[in-house]
Amino acid sequence: MLIRGRARLEEFTDDAVRDPEILNLAQKVRYELDPTIDYPRHFSGHVKVKMNDGTMLEENQPHPRGGFEDPLPPGEVEEKFRVNARLALPADRVDEIVRIITRLEELPAIALLTDKLVSQ
């Protein structure tokens, strides 16, 4: 996230995690477990980043983004689906799946959707 500004599936491929820039940053990272977090029931997080000039950046996330307490807006869910689905399916099929999902309640059979989800 610090290097690419996102954390999608493509940021976790073998090539991506072997990127020298990622590995260089990883050498500077340490973590501490917070005993006050009821893990695995709760996935909160807290990060501090010390910049080269000494500036300290800090963020606390009490609930996982996209989880029950902090759901993603529909547009972001669609974009996340599109980006990840394109790793396995052609773009035109991804578009078709999105169109089908938008009228899911009108489908005479769910197989019209599930058949499109299978990589061929």
JSON list of C-alpha atoms in Angstrom, two decimals, residues 27-116:
[
{"chain": "A", "resi": 27, "resn": "GLN", "atom": "CA", "xyz": [13.42, -4.54, 5.76]},
{"chain": "A", "resi": 28, "resn": "LYS", "atom": "CA", "xyz": [12.39, -1.33, 7.52]},
{"chain": "A", "resi": 29, "resn": "VAL", "atom": "CA", "xyz": [9.11, -2.67, 8.91]},
{"chain": "A", "resi": 30, "resn": "ARG", "atom": "CA", "xyz": [8.50, -4.15, 12.32]},
{"chain": "A", "resi": 31, "resn": "TYR", "atom": "CA", "xyz": [5.26, -5.07, 14.02]},
{"chain": "A", "resi": 32, "resn": "GLU", "atom": "CA", "xyz": [3.92, -5.53, 17.49]},
{"chain": "A", "resi": 33, "resn": "LEU", "atom": "CA", "xyz": [0.87, -7.52, 18.50]},
{"chain": "A", "resi": 34, "resn": "ASP", "atom": "CA", "xyz": [-1.66, -5.52, 20.50]},
{"chain": "A", "resi": 35, "resn": "PRO", "atom": "CA", "xyz": [-2.94, -7.74, 23.33]},
{"chain": "A", "resi": 36, "resn": "THR", "atom": "CA", "xyz": [-6.05, -5.55, 23.67]},
{"chain": "A", "resi": 37, "resn": "ILE", "atom": "CA", "xyz": [-7.36, -6.61, 20.24]},
{"chain": "A", "resi": 38, "resn": "ASP", "atom": "CA", "xyz": [-9.73, -9.57, 20.34]},
{"chain": "A", "resi": 39, "resn": "TYR", "atom": "CA", "xyz": [-8.15, -11.25, 17.31]},
{"chain": "A", "resi": 40, "resn": "PRO", "atom": "CA", "xyz": [-9.41, -13.11, 15.27]},
{"chain": "A", "resi": 41, "resn": "ARG", "atom": "CA", "xyz": [-12.89, -11.78, 16.12]},
{"chain": "A", "resi": 42, "resn": "HIS", "atom": "CA", "xyz": [-11.76, -8.21, 15.45]},
{"chain": "A", "resi": 43, "resn": "PHE", "atom": "CA", "xyz": [-9.34, -7.07, 12.77]},
{"chain": "A", "resi": 44, "resn": "SER", "atom": "CA", "xyz": [-8.47, -3.56, 13.87]},
{"chain": "A", "resi": 45, "resn": "GLY", "atom": "CA", "xyz": [-5.18, -2.00, 12.97]},
{"chain": "A", "resi": 46, "resn": "HIS", "atom": "CA", "xyz": [-2.84, 0.80, 13.92]},
{"chain": "A", "resi": 47, "resn": "VAL", "atom": "CA", "xyz": [0.13, 1.95, 11.89]},
{"chain": "A", "resi": 48, "resn": "LYS", "atom": "CA", "xyz": [2.89, 4.47, 12.50]},
{"chain": "A", "resi": 49, "resn": "VAL", "atom": "CA", "xyz": [5.25, 5.54, 9.73]},
{"chain": "A", "resi": 50, "resn": "LYS", "atom": "CA", "xyz": [8.42, 7.50, 10.45]},
{"chain": "A", "resi": 51, "resn": "MET", "atom": "CA", "xyz": [9.51, 9.43, 7.38]},
{"chain": "A", "resi": 52, "resn": "ASN", "atom": "CA", "xyz": [13.15, 10.13, 6.48]},
{"chain": "A", "resi": 53, "resn": "ASP", "atom": "CA", "xyz": [12.78, 13.72, 7.73]},
{"chain": "A", "resi": 54, "resn": "GLY", "atom": "CA", "xyz": [11.55, 12.46, 11.12]},
{"chain": "A", "resi": 55, "resn": "THR", "atom": "CA", "xyz": [7.87, 13.24, 10.50]},
{"chain": "A", "resi": 56, "resn": "MET", "atom": "CA", "xyz": [5.63, 10.64, 12.12]},
{"chain": "A", "resi": 57, "resn": "LEU", "atom": "CA", "xyz": [2.41, 9.63, 10.33]},
{"chain": "A", "resi": 58, "resn": "GLU", "atom": "CA", "xyz": [-0.12, 7.60, 12.26]},
{"chain": "A", "resi": 59, "resn": "GLU", "atom": "CA", "xyz": [-3.48, 6.01, 11.47]},
{"chain": "A", "resi": 60, "resn": "ASN", "atom": "CA", "xyz": [-5.86, 3.85, 13.49]},
{"chain": "A", "resi": 61, "resn": "GLN", "atom": "CA", "xyz": [-8.50, 1.65, 11.90]},
{"chain": "A", "resi": 62, "resn": "PRO", "atom": "CA", "xyz": [-10.92, 0.23, 14.47]},
{"chain": "A", "resi": 63, "resn": "HIS", "atom": "CA", "xyz": [-12.76, -1.93, 11.91]},
{"chain": "A", "resi": 64, "resn": "PRO", "atom": "CA", "xyz": [-11.66, -3.48, 8.62]},
{"chain": "A", "resi": 65, "resn": "ARG", "atom": "CA", "xyz": [-12.68, -1.42, 5.62]},
{"chain": "A", "resi": 66, "resn": "GLY", "atom": "CA", "xyz": [-15.25, -3.37, 3.67]},
{"chain": "A", "resi": 67, "resn": "GLY", "atom": "CA", "xyz": [-16.38, -5.28, 6.75]},
{"chain": "A", "resi": 68, "resn": "PHE", "atom": "CA", "xyz": [-19.74, -5.18, 8.51]},
{"chain": "A", "resi": 69, "resn": "GLU", "atom": "CA", "xyz": [-18.99, -2.00, 10.47]},
{"chain": "A", "resi": 70, "resn": "ASP", "atom": "CA", "xyz": [-17.47, -0.13, 7.51]},
{"chain": "A", "resi": 71, "resn": "PRO", "atom": "CA", "xyz": [-18.94, -1.50, 4.25]},
{"chain": "A", "resi": 72, "resn": "LEU", "atom": "CA", "xyz": [-17.65, -0.40, 0.87]},
{"chain": "A", "resi": 73, "resn": "PRO", "atom": "CA", "xyz": [-19.91, 1.72, -1.32]},
{"chain": "A", "resi": 74, "resn": "PRO", "atom": "CA", "xyz": [-21.43, -0.23, -4.24]},
{"chain": "A", "resi": 75, "resn": "GLY", "atom": "CA", "xyz": [-19.17, 1.46, -6.79]},
{"chain": "A", "resi": 76, "resn": "GLU", "atom": "CA", "xyz": [-16.05, 0.35, -4.93]},
{"chain": "A", "resi": 77, "resn": "VAL", "atom": "CA", "xyz": [-17.39, -3.21, -4.60]},
{"chain": "A", "resi": 78, "resn": "GLU", "atom": "CA", "xyz": [-17.93, -3.29, -8.37]},
{"chain": "A", "resi": 79, "resn": "GLU", "atom": "CA", "xyz": [-14.48, -1.88, -9.09]},
{"chain": "A", "resi": 80, "resn": "LYS", "atom": "CA", "xyz": [-12.86, -4.39, -6.73]},
{"chain": "A", "resi": 81, "resn": "PHE", "atom": "CA", "xyz": [-14.74, -7.23, -8.43]},
{"chain": "A", "resi": 82, "resn": "ARG", "atom": "CA", "xyz": [-13.75, -5.99, -11.90]},
{"chain": "A", "resi": 83, "resn": "VAL", "atom": "CA", "xyz": [-10.05, -5.69, -11.05]},
{"chain": "A", "resi": 84, "resn": "ASN", "atom": "CA", "xyz": [-9.87, -9.12, -9.41]},
{"chain": "A", "resi": 85, "resn": "ALA", "atom": "CA", "xyz": [-12.11, -10.90, -11.92]},
{"chain": "A", "resi": 86, "resn": "ARG", "atom": "CA", "xyz": [-9.95, -9.67, -14.82]},
{"chain": "A", "resi": 87, "resn": "LEU", "atom": "CA", "xyz": [-7.14, -11.79, -13.40]},
{"chain": "A", "resi": 88, "resn": "ALA", "atom": "CA", "xyz": [-9.11, -14.90, -14.41]},
{"chain": "A", "resi": 89, "resn": "LEU", "atom": "CA", "xyz": [-11.71, -13.81, -16.96]},
{"chain": "A", "resi": 90, "resn": "PRO", "atom": "CA", "xyz": [-11.73, -11.74, -20.15]},
{"chain": "A", "resi": 91, "resn": "ALA", "atom": "CA", "xyz": [-12.91, -8.13, -19.76]},
{"chain": "A", "resi": 92, "resn": "ASP", "atom": "CA", "xyz": [-16.04, -8.64, -21.87]},
{"chain": "A", "resi": 93, "resn": "ARG", "atom": "CA", "xyz": [-17.16, -11.51, -19.63]},
{"chain": "A", "resi": 94, "resn": "VAL", "atom": "CA", "xyz": [-16.52, -9.41, -16.53]},
{"chain": "A", "resi": 95, "resn": "ASP", "atom": "CA", "xyz": [-18.73, -6.68, -18.04]},
{"chain": "A", "resi": 96, "resn": "GLU", "atom": "CA", "xyz": [-21.43, -9.26, -18.74]},
{"chain": "A", "resi": 97, "resn": "ILE", "atom": "CA", "xyz": [-21.29, -10.59, -15.18]},
{"chain": "A", "resi": 98, "resn": "VAL", "atom": "CA", "xyz": [-21.70, -7.07, -13.78]},
{"chain": "A", "resi": 99, "resn": "ARG", "atom": "CA", "xyz": [-24.70, -6.50, -16.06]},
{"chain": "A", "resi": 100, "resn": "ILE", "atom": "CA", "xyz": [-26.26, -9.78, -14.90]},
{"chain": "A", "resi": 101, "resn": "ILE", "atom": "CA", "xyz": [-25.70, -8.95, -11.23]},
{"chain": "A", "resi": 102, "resn": "THR", "atom": "CA", "xyz": [-27.43, -5.60, -11.61]},
{"chain": "A", "resi": 103, "resn": "ARG", "atom": "CA", "xyz": [-30.60, -7.48, -12.56]},
{"chain": "A", "resi": 104, "resn": "LEU", "atom": "CA", "xyz": [-30.05, -10.51, -10.34]},
{"chain": "A", "resi": 105, "resn": "GLU", "atom": "CA", "xyz": [-33.56, -10.44, -8.88]},
{"chain": "A", "resi": 106, "resn": "GLU", "atom": "CA", "xyz": [-35.03, -10.71, -12.39]},
{"chain": "A", "resi": 107, "resn": "LEU", "atom": "CA", "xyz": [-33.07, -13.82, -13.42]},
{"chain": "A", "resi": 108, "resn": "PRO", "atom": "CA", "xyz": [-35.19, -16.89, -14.07]},
{"chain": "A", "resi": 109, "resn": "ALA", "atom": "CA", "xyz": [-32.28, -19.13, -12.97]},
{"chain": "A", "resi": 110, "resn": "ILE", "atom": "CA", "xyz": [-29.07, -18.42, -11.04]},
{"chain": "A", "resi": 111, "resn": "ALA", "atom": "CA", "xyz": [-27.19, -20.64, -13.54]},
{"chain": "A", "resi": 112, "resn": "LEU", "atom": "CA", "xyz": [-27.30, -17.69, -15.96]},
{"chain": "A", "resi": 113, "resn": "LEU", "atom": "CA", "xyz": [-24.83, -16.02, -13.59]},
{"chain": "A", "resi": 114, "resn": "THR", "atom": "CA", "xyz": [-22.85, -18.99, -12.27]},
{"chain": "A", "resi": 115, "resn": "ASP", "atom": "CA", "xyz": [-22.09, -20.27, -15.77]},
{"chain": "A", "resi": 116, "resn": "LYS", "atom": "CA", "xyz": [-20.38, -16.93, -16.52]}
]
